Short mmCIF file of C-alpha atoms and ligand atoms in Angstrom, two decimals:
data_model
loop_
_atom_site.label_atom_id
_atom_site.label_comp_id
_atom_site.label_asym_id
_atom_site.label_seq_id
_atom_site.Cartn_x
_atom_site.Cartn_y
_atom_site.Cartn_z
CA MET Q 2 -15.58 11.43 -3.93
CA GLN Q 3 -18.88 11.31 -5.79
CA GLY Q 4 -16.64 10.70 -8.81
CA ALA Q 5 -16.02 7.11 -7.73
CA ALA Q 6 -19.75 6.34 -7.59
CA ASP Q 7 -20.29 7.91 -11.01
CA ALA Q 8 -17.42 5.94 -12.50
CA LEU Q 9 -18.45 2.56 -11.09
CA VAL Q 10 -19.26 -0.05 -13.70
CA LEU Q 11 -20.62 -3.53 -13.02
CA ILE Q 12 -20.96 -5.77 -16.05
CA GLU Q 13 -23.14 -8.78 -15.30
CA ASP Q 14 -21.87 -11.02 -18.07
CA GLY Q 15 -18.56 -9.42 -18.88
CA ALA Q 16 -15.35 -10.23 -20.67
CA LEU Q 17 -11.83 -8.99 -20.06
CA VAL Q 18 -9.56 -9.48 -23.06
CA VAL Q 19 -5.80 -9.48 -22.53
CA ASP Q 20 -3.25 -9.45 -25.35
CA GLY Q 21 0.02 -11.36 -25.53
CA ASP Q 22 1.85 -8.51 -23.78
CA GLY Q 23 -0.47 -8.68 -20.77
CA ARG Q 24 -2.40 -5.54 -21.70
CA ILE Q 25 -6.14 -5.04 -21.61
CA VAL Q 26 -7.59 -4.68 -25.10
CA TYR Q 27 -11.28 -5.05 -24.22
CA CYS Q 28 -13.42 -4.82 -21.11
CA GLY Q 29 -17.15 -4.99 -21.67
CA GLU Q 30 -20.10 -7.23 -22.32
CA PHE Q 31 -19.30 -10.75 -23.41
CA GLU Q 32 -22.03 -10.48 -26.07
CA LYS Q 33 -20.26 -7.56 -27.73
CA LEU Q 34 -16.92 -9.31 -28.11
CA PRO Q 35 -15.46 -9.18 -31.62
CA GLU Q 36 -16.53 -12.23 -33.62
CA ASP Q 37 -13.09 -13.74 -34.06
CA HIS Q 38 -12.96 -14.69 -30.37
CA ASP Q 39 -13.62 -18.36 -31.19
CA SER Q 40 -9.91 -18.81 -31.74
CA TRP Q 41 -8.97 -17.17 -28.43
CA ASN Q 42 -8.02 -18.88 -25.21
CA VAL Q 43 -11.19 -18.27 -23.18
CA VAL Q 44 -11.25 -18.82 -19.41
CA ASP Q 45 -14.74 -19.01 -17.94
CA HIS Q 46 -14.72 -17.55 -14.43
CA ARG Q 47 -18.49 -17.67 -13.85
CA PRO Q 48 -19.97 -17.24 -11.27
CA GLY Q 49 -16.90 -15.32 -10.11
CA PHE Q 50 -16.39 -11.56 -10.04
CA LEU Q 51 -13.30 -9.90 -11.54
CA PHE Q 52 -11.81 -6.98 -9.58
CA PRO Q 53 -8.74 -4.88 -10.37
CA GLY Q 54 -5.79 -6.16 -8.29
CA PHE Q 55 -5.60 -4.59 -4.85
CA ILE Q 56 -2.84 -2.05 -4.18
CA ASP Q 57 -1.36 -1.81 -0.68
CA THR Q 58 0.41 1.52 -0.23
CA HIS Q 59 1.94 0.68 3.16
CA ILE Q 60 3.00 -2.74 4.44
CA HIS Q 61 6.09 -3.88 6.38
CA PHE Q 62 8.09 -6.84 5.00
CA PRO Q 63 10.20 -7.38 8.19
CA GLN Q 64 6.96 -7.61 10.18
CA THR Q 65 5.77 -10.68 8.26
CA TYR Q 66 5.78 -12.66 11.51
CA ALA Q 67 5.05 -9.72 13.82
CA GLY Q 68 1.29 -9.34 13.37
CA ASP Q 69 -0.73 -9.52 16.56
CA SER Q 70 2.28 -8.72 18.74
CA TYR Q 71 1.46 -7.63 22.25
CA GLY Q 72 3.63 -4.91 23.75
CA GLY Q 73 1.40 -3.53 26.45
CA GLY Q 74 1.22 -0.07 24.94
CA GLN Q 75 0.78 2.14 21.91
CA LEU Q 76 3.12 2.89 18.98
CA LEU Q 77 6.45 3.72 20.64
CA GLU Q 78 6.13 1.03 23.33
CA TRP Q 79 5.10 -1.55 20.72
CA LEU Q 80 8.04 -0.64 18.46
CA ASN Q 81 10.42 -1.02 21.36
CA ALA Q 82 8.97 -4.19 22.87
CA CYS Q 83 7.89 -6.12 19.77
CA ILE Q 84 8.87 -4.64 16.44
CA PHE Q 85 12.55 -3.76 16.72
CA PRO Q 86 13.31 -7.24 18.18
CA SER Q 87 11.22 -8.95 15.45
CA GLU Q 88 12.89 -7.00 12.66
CA SER Q 89 16.32 -7.79 14.12
CA LEU Q 90 15.71 -11.50 13.37
CA PHE Q 91 16.09 -10.63 9.68
CA ALA Q 92 19.84 -10.36 10.30
CA ASP Q 93 19.82 -14.11 9.61
CA PRO Q 94 19.81 -14.49 5.80
CA GLU Q 95 17.97 -17.84 5.87
CA PHE Q 96 15.27 -16.43 8.14
CA ALA Q 97 14.90 -13.43 5.82
CA ARG Q 98 14.69 -15.66 2.73
CA GLU Q 99 11.91 -17.76 4.24
CA ALA Q 100 10.11 -14.59 5.29
CA ALA Q 101 10.26 -13.28 1.71
CA VAL Q 102 8.49 -16.45 0.52
CA ALA Q 103 5.88 -16.19 3.29
CA PHE Q 104 5.36 -12.48 2.57
CA CYS Q 105 4.78 -13.09 -1.14
CA ASP Q 106 2.44 -16.00 -0.35
CA ARG Q 107 0.32 -13.79 1.87
CA ARG Q 108 0.24 -11.06 -0.75
CA VAL Q 109 -0.93 -13.48 -3.41
CA ALA Q 110 -3.54 -15.04 -1.11
CA ALA Q 111 -4.92 -11.55 -0.47
CA GLY Q 112 -4.87 -10.47 -4.13
CA THR Q 113 -2.42 -7.64 -3.46
CA THR Q 114 -0.93 -7.29 -6.92
CA GLN Q 115 1.12 -4.17 -6.18
CA ALA Q 116 2.52 -2.80 -2.92
CA MET Q 117 4.69 -0.10 -1.42
CA VAL Q 118 6.68 -2.28 0.94
CA PHE Q 119 8.52 -0.81 3.90
CA GLY Q 120 11.72 -2.83 3.80
CA SER Q 121 14.15 -4.47 6.16
CA ALA Q 122 17.26 -2.71 7.39
CA PHE Q 123 19.35 -5.63 6.07
CA PRO Q 124 20.42 -5.55 2.43
CA HIS Q 125 20.39 -9.37 2.15
CA ALA Q 126 16.75 -9.35 3.28
CA GLN Q 127 15.89 -6.75 0.64
CA ASP Q 128 17.69 -8.89 -1.96
CA ALA Q 129 15.52 -11.83 -0.87
CA LEU Q 130 12.36 -9.74 -1.16
CA PHE Q 131 13.18 -8.44 -4.65
CA GLU Q 132 14.34 -11.88 -5.86
CA GLU Q 133 11.24 -13.68 -4.60
CA THR Q 134 8.94 -10.95 -5.94
CA ARG Q 135 10.55 -11.26 -9.37
CA ARG Q 136 10.45 -15.06 -9.28
CA ARG Q 137 6.72 -14.98 -8.55
CA GLY Q 138 5.91 -12.42 -11.24
CA LEU Q 139 4.66 -9.86 -8.73
CA ARG Q 140 5.27 -6.13 -8.57
CA VAL Q 141 6.86 -4.23 -5.72
CA VAL Q 142 8.16 -0.84 -4.67
CA SER Q 143 10.43 -1.16 -1.65
CA GLY Q 144 13.44 0.25 0.13
CA ARG Q 145 15.45 -0.64 3.20
CA GLY Q 146 14.15 1.00 6.38
CA VAL Q 147 16.80 3.50 7.42
CA GLN Q 148 17.59 4.05 11.08
CA THR Q 149 20.52 6.05 12.40
CA ALA Q 150 19.13 6.69 15.90
CA GLY Q 151 16.99 4.85 18.42
CA PRO Q 152 16.74 2.81 21.59
CA ASP Q 153 18.89 -0.23 22.48
CA SER Q 154 16.20 -2.60 21.20
CA ALA Q 155 16.83 -1.20 17.69
CA ALA Q 156 20.64 -1.52 17.87
CA ALA Q 157 20.85 -4.18 15.15
CA LEU Q 158 18.84 -2.00 12.77
CA ILE Q 159 20.87 1.18 13.22
CA THR Q 160 23.77 2.10 10.92
CA SER Q 161 26.26 4.94 10.76
CA GLU Q 162 25.35 8.02 8.73
CA ASP Q 163 27.73 7.02 5.94
CA ASP Q 164 26.39 3.47 5.71
CA ALA Q 165 22.81 4.73 5.66
CA VAL Q 166 23.37 6.66 2.44
CA ARG Q 167 25.68 4.08 0.90
CA LEU Q 168 23.27 1.17 1.45
CA VAL Q 169 20.28 3.05 0.02
CA SER Q 170 22.34 4.11 -2.96
CA GLU Q 171 23.48 0.53 -3.55
CA GLU Q 172 19.91 -0.72 -3.33
CA ILE Q 173 18.81 1.78 -5.97
CA GLU Q 174 21.63 0.76 -8.31
CA LYS Q 175 20.98 -2.93 -7.78
CA TRP Q 176 17.18 -3.14 -7.87
CA HIS Q 177 15.53 -0.03 -9.31
CA ALA Q 178 13.98 -1.19 -12.60
CA ALA Q 179 16.35 -4.17 -12.48
CA ASP Q 180 13.89 -6.45 -14.27
CA THR Q 181 13.35 -4.50 -17.50
CA GLY Q 182 15.97 -1.77 -17.29
CA ASP Q 183 13.23 0.81 -17.92
CA VAL Q 184 11.39 2.51 -15.07
CA ALA Q 185 8.26 2.85 -17.22
CA THR Q 186 7.87 -0.90 -17.74
CA ALA Q 187 9.57 -2.27 -14.60
CA MET Q 188 7.82 -4.39 -11.98
CA LEU Q 189 10.54 -3.71 -9.39
CA HIS Q 190 11.13 -0.20 -8.04
CA VAL Q 191 13.11 1.19 -5.13
CA ALA Q 192 12.11 3.76 -2.51
CA VAL Q 193 14.13 5.88 -0.10
CA VAL Q 194 12.65 4.97 3.31
CA PRO Q 195 13.73 6.68 6.53
CA ARG Q 196 11.73 4.77 9.17
CA PHE Q 197 10.31 8.00 10.63
CA SER Q 198 11.87 11.23 11.78
CA LEU Q 199 12.43 9.89 15.31
CA ALA Q 200 14.61 7.06 13.94
CA VAL Q 201 17.00 9.35 12.04
CA THR Q 202 18.92 12.61 12.52
CA THR Q 203 19.10 15.96 10.74
CA GLU Q 204 22.26 14.67 9.08
CA THR Q 205 20.44 11.60 7.73
CA LEU Q 206 17.58 13.74 6.44
CA LYS Q 207 20.06 16.03 4.73
CA ASN Q 208 22.09 13.21 3.16
CA LEU Q 209 19.08 11.14 2.08
CA GLY Q 210 17.42 14.31 0.75
CA GLU Q 211 20.41 14.97 -1.48
CA LEU Q 212 20.46 11.38 -2.64
CA TYR Q 213 16.72 11.47 -3.34
CA ASP Q 214 17.02 14.71 -5.25
CA SER Q 215 19.68 13.14 -7.45
CA VAL Q 216 17.51 10.10 -8.33
CA ARG Q 217 14.03 11.66 -8.53
CA ASP Q 218 14.21 11.87 -12.31
CA ARG Q 219 14.81 8.11 -12.41
CA GLY Q 220 11.41 7.50 -10.80
CA VAL Q 221 12.69 6.48 -7.38
CA TYR Q 222 10.07 6.70 -4.60
CA PHE Q 223 9.99 8.15 -1.10
CA HIS Q 224 8.14 6.52 1.78
CA SER Q 225 7.80 7.05 5.54
CA HIS Q 226 5.37 7.52 8.44
CA LEU Q 227 3.70 10.84 9.35
CA ASN Q 228 1.56 12.09 12.26
CA GLU Q 229 0.54 8.63 13.42
CA ASN Q 230 0.22 8.72 17.18
CA ASP Q 231 -0.28 11.72 19.47
CA ARG Q 232 -0.88 10.14 22.84
CA PRO Q 233 -0.25 12.83 25.49
CA GLY Q 234 3.19 12.46 27.02
CA THR Q 235 4.66 9.67 24.90
CA GLY Q 236 3.13 10.36 21.50
CA GLU Q 237 5.19 10.30 18.33
CA VAL Q 238 3.87 13.64 16.98
CA ALA Q 239 4.76 15.79 19.99
CA THR Q 240 8.08 13.98 20.48
CA THR Q 241 9.04 14.64 16.86
CA LYS Q 242 8.14 18.32 16.99
CA GLU Q 243 10.04 18.68 20.24
CA MET Q 244 13.12 16.83 19.02
CA TYR Q 245 13.38 18.83 15.78
CA GLN Q 246 11.85 22.05 17.13
CA VAL Q 247 9.70 22.36 14.01
CA GLY Q 248 6.23 23.79 13.46
CA SER Q 249 4.95 20.67 11.77
CA TYR Q 250 5.98 17.01 11.49
CA LEU Q 251 5.75 17.27 7.70
CA ASP Q 252 8.45 19.97 7.70
CA THR Q 253 11.00 17.29 8.65
CA TYR Q 254 10.34 15.55 5.29
CA ASP Q 255 10.07 18.84 3.41
CA GLY Q 256 13.68 19.95 3.85
CA LYS Q 257 12.72 22.20 6.79
CA PHE Q 258 14.08 20.02 9.56
CA LEU Q 259 16.17 22.64 11.43
CA PRO Q 260 14.89 24.51 14.52
CA GLY Q 261 12.10 26.93 13.68
CA SER Q 262 11.44 24.85 10.52
CA ALA Q 263 14.45 26.47 8.88
CA VAL Q 264 15.55 24.90 5.60
CA GLY Q 265 18.37 22.41 6.10
CA GLY Q 266 18.17 20.35 2.91
CA LYS Q 267 16.08 19.06 0.03
CA SER Q 268 12.43 18.05 0.21
CA PHE Q 269 11.28 14.44 -0.19
CA LEU Q 270 7.74 15.40 -1.19
CA GLY Q 271 6.35 14.80 -4.68
CA ARG Q 272 4.29 12.57 -6.95
CA ARG Q 273 6.25 9.46 -5.97
CA SER Q 274 6.06 10.12 -2.24
CA ILE Q 275 3.70 8.27 0.09
CA LEU Q 276 3.30 9.04 3.78
CA ALA Q 277 1.57 6.49 5.98
CA HIS Q 278 -1.15 7.40 8.51
CA ALA Q 279 -1.45 11.24 8.52
CA VAL Q 280 -3.99 10.92 11.35
CA HIS Q 281 -3.15 14.17 13.14
CA CYS Q 282 -2.33 16.63 10.36
CA GLN Q 283 -2.57 20.40 10.50
CA ASP Q 284 -4.32 22.08 7.57
CA VAL Q 285 -0.98 23.42 6.33
CA GLU Q 286 0.40 19.89 6.17
CA LEU Q 287 -2.54 18.60 4.13
CA ALA Q 288 -2.30 21.60 1.82
CA ARG Q 289 1.41 21.03 1.29
CA MET Q 290 0.89 17.35 0.51
CA ALA Q 291 -1.83 18.24 -1.98
CA GLU Q 292 0.35 20.92 -3.56
CA THR Q 293 3.30 18.58 -4.02
CA GLY Q 294 1.26 15.55 -5.17
CA THR Q 295 2.31 13.55 -2.09
CA SER Q 296 -0.19 10.80 -1.20
CA ILE Q 297 -1.45 9.39 2.09
CA ALA Q 298 -1.53 5.66 2.87
CA HIS Q 299 -4.57 5.44 5.12
CA CYS Q 300 -4.20 2.55 7.60
CA PRO Q 301 -7.36 2.29 9.74
CA THR Q 302 -6.76 -1.30 10.88
CA SER Q 303 -3.39 -0.40 12.33
CA GLN Q 304 -4.70 2.84 13.79
CA GLN Q 305 -7.23 0.89 15.81
CA PHE Q 306 -4.69 -1.76 16.87
CA LEU Q 307 -2.20 0.85 18.09
CA GLY Q 308 -4.74 3.31 19.47
CA SER Q 309 -3.52 5.96 17.04
CA GLY Q 310 -6.91 7.56 16.43
CA THR Q 311 -8.99 8.10 13.30
CA MET Q 312 -7.81 10.01 10.26
CA PRO Q 313 -10.59 12.57 9.65
CA TRP Q 314 -11.88 11.27 6.33
CA LYS Q 315 -13.94 14.20 5.06
CA ARG Q 316 -11.41 16.85 6.00
CA THR Q 317 -8.47 14.91 4.58
CA VAL Q 318 -10.17 14.14 1.27
CA ALA Q 319 -11.49 17.72 1.01
CA SER Q 320 -7.92 19.01 1.22
CA GLY Q 321 -7.26 17.50 -2.21
CA VAL Q 322 -4.66 14.96 -1.07
CA ASN Q 323 -4.85 11.57 -2.75
CA VAL Q 324 -5.81 9.00 -0.10
CA ALA Q 325 -5.02 5.33 -0.81
CA ILE Q 326 -5.23 2.31 1.49
CA GLY Q 327 -2.48 0.63 3.51
CA SER Q 328 -2.63 -2.55 5.59
CA ASP Q 329 0.41 -1.49 7.67
CA PHE Q 330 0.87 -5.19 8.51
CA GLY Q 331 2.14 -5.94 11.33
CA GLY Q 332 0.73 -2.71 12.90
CA GLY Q 333 -2.44 -3.89 11.19
CA ASP Q 334 -3.44 -7.54 11.49
CA GLN Q 335 -4.88 -7.96 7.97
CA PHE Q 336 -3.15 -8.46 4.64
CA LEU Q 337 -6.53 -8.50 2.92
CA LEU Q 338 -7.22 -4.93 1.81
CA THR Q 339 -10.97 -5.38 1.58
CA GLN Q 340 -10.90 -6.03 5.34
CA VAL Q 341 -8.86 -2.86 5.80
CA LEU Q 342 -11.47 -1.02 3.71
CA ALA Q 343 -14.16 -2.57 5.90
CA ASP Q 344 -12.39 -1.05 8.89
CA ALA Q 345 -12.29 2.29 7.07
CA PHE Q 346 -16.05 2.06 6.58
CA LYS Q 347 -16.61 1.30 10.26
CA VAL Q 348 -14.36 4.01 11.70
CA HIS Q 349 -15.53 6.76 9.36
CA ILE Q 350 -19.23 6.12 9.87
CA SER Q 351 -18.42 6.44 13.59
CA GLU Q 352 -16.68 9.82 13.40
CA ALA Q 353 -18.45 12.41 15.55
CA GLY Q 354 -21.31 14.55 14.27
CA ASP Q 355 -21.03 15.93 10.75
CA ASP Q 356 -17.57 14.41 10.37
CA GLY Q 357 -19.11 10.93 10.10
CA ILE Q 358 -19.66 9.50 6.65
CA SER Q 359 -21.10 6.31 5.21
CA MET Q 360 -18.48 5.57 2.57
CA HIS Q 361 -19.88 4.62 -0.81
CA PRO Q 362 -18.75 1.12 -1.86
CA ALA Q 363 -17.35 2.61 -5.08
CA GLU Q 364 -15.22 4.94 -2.97
CA MET Q 365 -13.98 1.97 -0.96
CA LEU Q 366 -13.07 0.10 -4.15
CA PHE Q 367 -11.40 3.19 -5.61
CA THR Q 368 -9.32 3.67 -2.44
CA GLY Q 369 -8.09 0.06 -2.62
CA THR Q 370 -7.24 0.12 -6.33
CA LEU Q 371 -7.00 3.25 -8.51
CA ALA Q 372 -6.06 5.60 -5.66
CA GLY Q 373 -3.14 3.25 -4.94
CA ALA Q 374 -2.06 3.35 -8.58
CA ARG Q 375 -2.25 7.16 -8.39
CA ALA Q 376 -0.21 7.20 -5.17
CA LEU Q 377 2.46 5.20 -6.97
CA ASP Q 378 2.28 7.47 -10.02
CA MET Q 379 1.27 4.39 -12.04
CA GLU Q 380 -2.26 5.34 -12.98
CA ASP Q 381 -1.36 4.93 -16.64
CA ARG Q 382 -0.39 1.28 -16.03
CA ILE Q 383 -2.64 -0.27 -13.37
CA GLY Q 384 -5.62 0.35 -11.07
CA ASN Q 385 -8.65 -0.42 -13.25
CA PHE Q 386 -9.67 -2.12 -16.53
CA ASP Q 387 -9.16 0.77 -18.96
CA ASP Q 388 -7.95 -0.25 -22.42
CA GLY Q 389 -4.18 -0.34 -22.68
CA LYS Q 390 -3.53 -0.90 -18.97
CA GLU Q 391 -1.61 -3.91 -17.69
CA ALA Q 392 -4.00 -6.70 -16.73
CA ASP Q 393 -3.74 -7.05 -12.95
CA PHE Q 394 -6.90 -8.63 -11.60
CA VAL Q 395 -8.32 -11.02 -9.05
CA VAL Q 396 -11.13 -13.53 -9.42
CA VAL Q 397 -13.50 -13.66 -6.47
CA ASP Q 398 -15.53 -16.86 -6.37
CA PRO Q 399 -18.28 -16.70 -3.73
CA ARG Q 400 -18.64 -20.49 -3.79
CA ALA Q 401 -15.21 -20.74 -2.13
CA TRP Q 402 -16.39 -18.84 0.95
CA PRO Q 403 -19.94 -19.75 2.00
CA PRO Q 404 -20.60 -16.62 4.11
CA LEU Q 405 -19.84 -14.55 0.99
CA GLN Q 406 -21.94 -16.79 -1.19
CA GLY Q 407 -24.83 -16.30 1.23
CA VAL Q 408 -24.81 -12.49 1.10
CA VAL Q 409 -24.24 -12.40 -2.66
CA GLU Q 410 -26.95 -14.89 -3.58
CA LYS Q 411 -29.50 -14.47 -0.82
CA GLY Q 412 -29.04 -10.94 0.54
CA VAL Q 413 -31.94 -8.53 0.00
CA ARG Q 414 -31.45 -6.05 -2.87
CA SER Q 415 -33.21 -2.81 -3.70
CA GLU Q 416 -35.73 -2.55 -6.53
CA ASP Q 417 -33.59 0.31 -7.80
CA PRO Q 418 -30.95 -1.31 -10.05
CA ALA Q 419 -28.25 1.28 -9.23
CA LEU Q 420 -28.68 0.78 -5.49
CA ALA Q 421 -28.88 -3.01 -5.94
CA ARG Q 422 -25.53 -2.88 -7.74
CA ASP Q 423 -23.98 -0.82 -4.92
CA GLN Q 424 -25.37 -3.27 -2.38
CA THR Q 425 -23.78 -6.21 -4.22
CA LEU Q 426 -20.41 -4.46 -4.37
CA PHE Q 427 -20.62 -3.57 -0.66
CA ALA Q 428 -21.46 -7.17 0.26
CA LEU Q 429 -18.55 -8.43 -1.84
CA LEU Q 430 -16.07 -6.02 -0.25
CA MET Q 431 -17.22 -6.57 3.32
CA ALA Q 432 -17.71 -10.35 3.27
CA MET Q 433 -14.74 -11.33 1.08
CA ARG Q 434 -12.04 -13.39 2.79
CA GLU Q 435 -8.86 -14.92 1.35
CA PRO Q 436 -10.41 -18.29 0.39
CA ALA Q 437 -12.79 -16.47 -1.99
CA ILE Q 438 -9.85 -15.02 -3.96
CA SER Q 439 -9.56 -17.99 -6.25
CA GLU Q 440 -7.17 -16.60 -8.87
CA VAL Q 441 -4.69 -13.72 -9.08
CA TYR Q 442 -3.25 -12.29 -12.31
CA VAL Q 443 -0.46 -9.77 -12.88
CA GLN Q 444 0.16 -8.53 -16.43
CA GLY Q 445 -2.28 -11.24 -17.55
CA ARG Q 446 -0.20 -14.05 -16.03
CA ARG Q 447 -1.66 -16.21 -13.30
CA ILE Q 448 0.28 -16.09 -10.02
CA ASP Q 449 0.06 -18.99 -7.63
CA VAL Q 450 0.71 -19.35 -3.92
CA SER Q 451 3.97 -21.35 -3.68
N1 GUN N 583 6.55 4.31 12.92
C1 GUN N 583 7.85 3.98 12.85
N2 GUN N 583 8.00 2.66 12.61
C2 GUN N 583 6.76 2.17 12.52
C3 GUN N 583 6.26 0.85 12.27
O1 GUN N 583 6.97 -0.11 12.08
N3 GUN N 583 4.91 0.74 12.24
C4 GUN N 583 4.07 1.77 12.43
N4 GUN N 583 2.75 1.57 12.37
N5 GUN N 583 4.52 3.00 12.68
C5 GUN N 583 5.85 3.20 12.72
ZN1 ZN N 584 3.89 1.38 9.18
#
């Protein structure tokens, strides 16, 4: 991703000009602003830094209160002991409504201006999420997490096959582009979200595949988990391949979910499909994701928490798949995507031998912003400060977080201006914490924590 480093721009005394429709009409040096700016409403953010809003491509709404849950094991044990019981609490509409407020508050505090949100099984909870998101002026892509199979601890989350399709269909009709009526301008979008192949059946995959195929042209999304945990004996990858008798986990989302990877229905893959984790992929799976334009939500914080391993960075990126960042909260314990990117830096520099890489700070920033916009097929709308894009940005004020102020103002910098710039960006990304995110804007409108 040398491209990210080449494309990086730092403007010391910059200006971002937003028109009445919330679109960027100028991003450049303050000095070079058109002369008529005296009449404009000018907000002076100095000594703050403006970043494009962060884009989280994988986060769980019904796990708002489930971060840092201890289950005494890895993924499947943790789901059973902690997550299914936590998500079942969303059956209470008042609990779900309060969680929607808390979830949006944490997003705003972290500067996450857009997110692919893995939803609750309960339609009233999804209503609360979409309503609160709209009320706050945020963006979201979300869909109810579908489960038609699973252990007793997930009983409250499981529906019949018929209800699974009906409820997803109703969610699409109710919320997809509900705010503007036009998918190209909407802030609210719906996704079809089977929890993972182990939580559904071949019948569910067939029925949801048909539904997805019928709404693809309306810009509906697809989201799920892939190749996350392969612990010998109880791992999710081996269990999935055994249960479906398929050659690859990805086949189950690619319409080839019958024994021997025989075709049993429609594929979910495409430009509006995001698969979380992809830690243990075969080359054929990466190639198929690249071919179909399916993106990966890379979730290193969660992968460490659940002992899921390290997604091989170089090999995955080299395959041509778009890799964006995901907090995977509550599998991860951080809403703040710069902290998730800091984890990415740490795990990938620690990969063995030639696989290890010192990520360039521009690559980290790209992964947390424009790659997310690309994963959501919204690169024409958000992700950076190109003219004509919608003005989603965060203001980072080092004075609000002294450890950040210290590294920004007093850290040693190279004599080489390009390296000095990279060092400043790296320090900002690594040392930023929520208090330093002093303002958050979506479509040019300031969003506040409630
Ligand atoms: N796989 C299926 N459900 C989940 C979940 O809630 N979190 C994570 N990290 N992986 C999953
Ligand atoms: Zn997840």
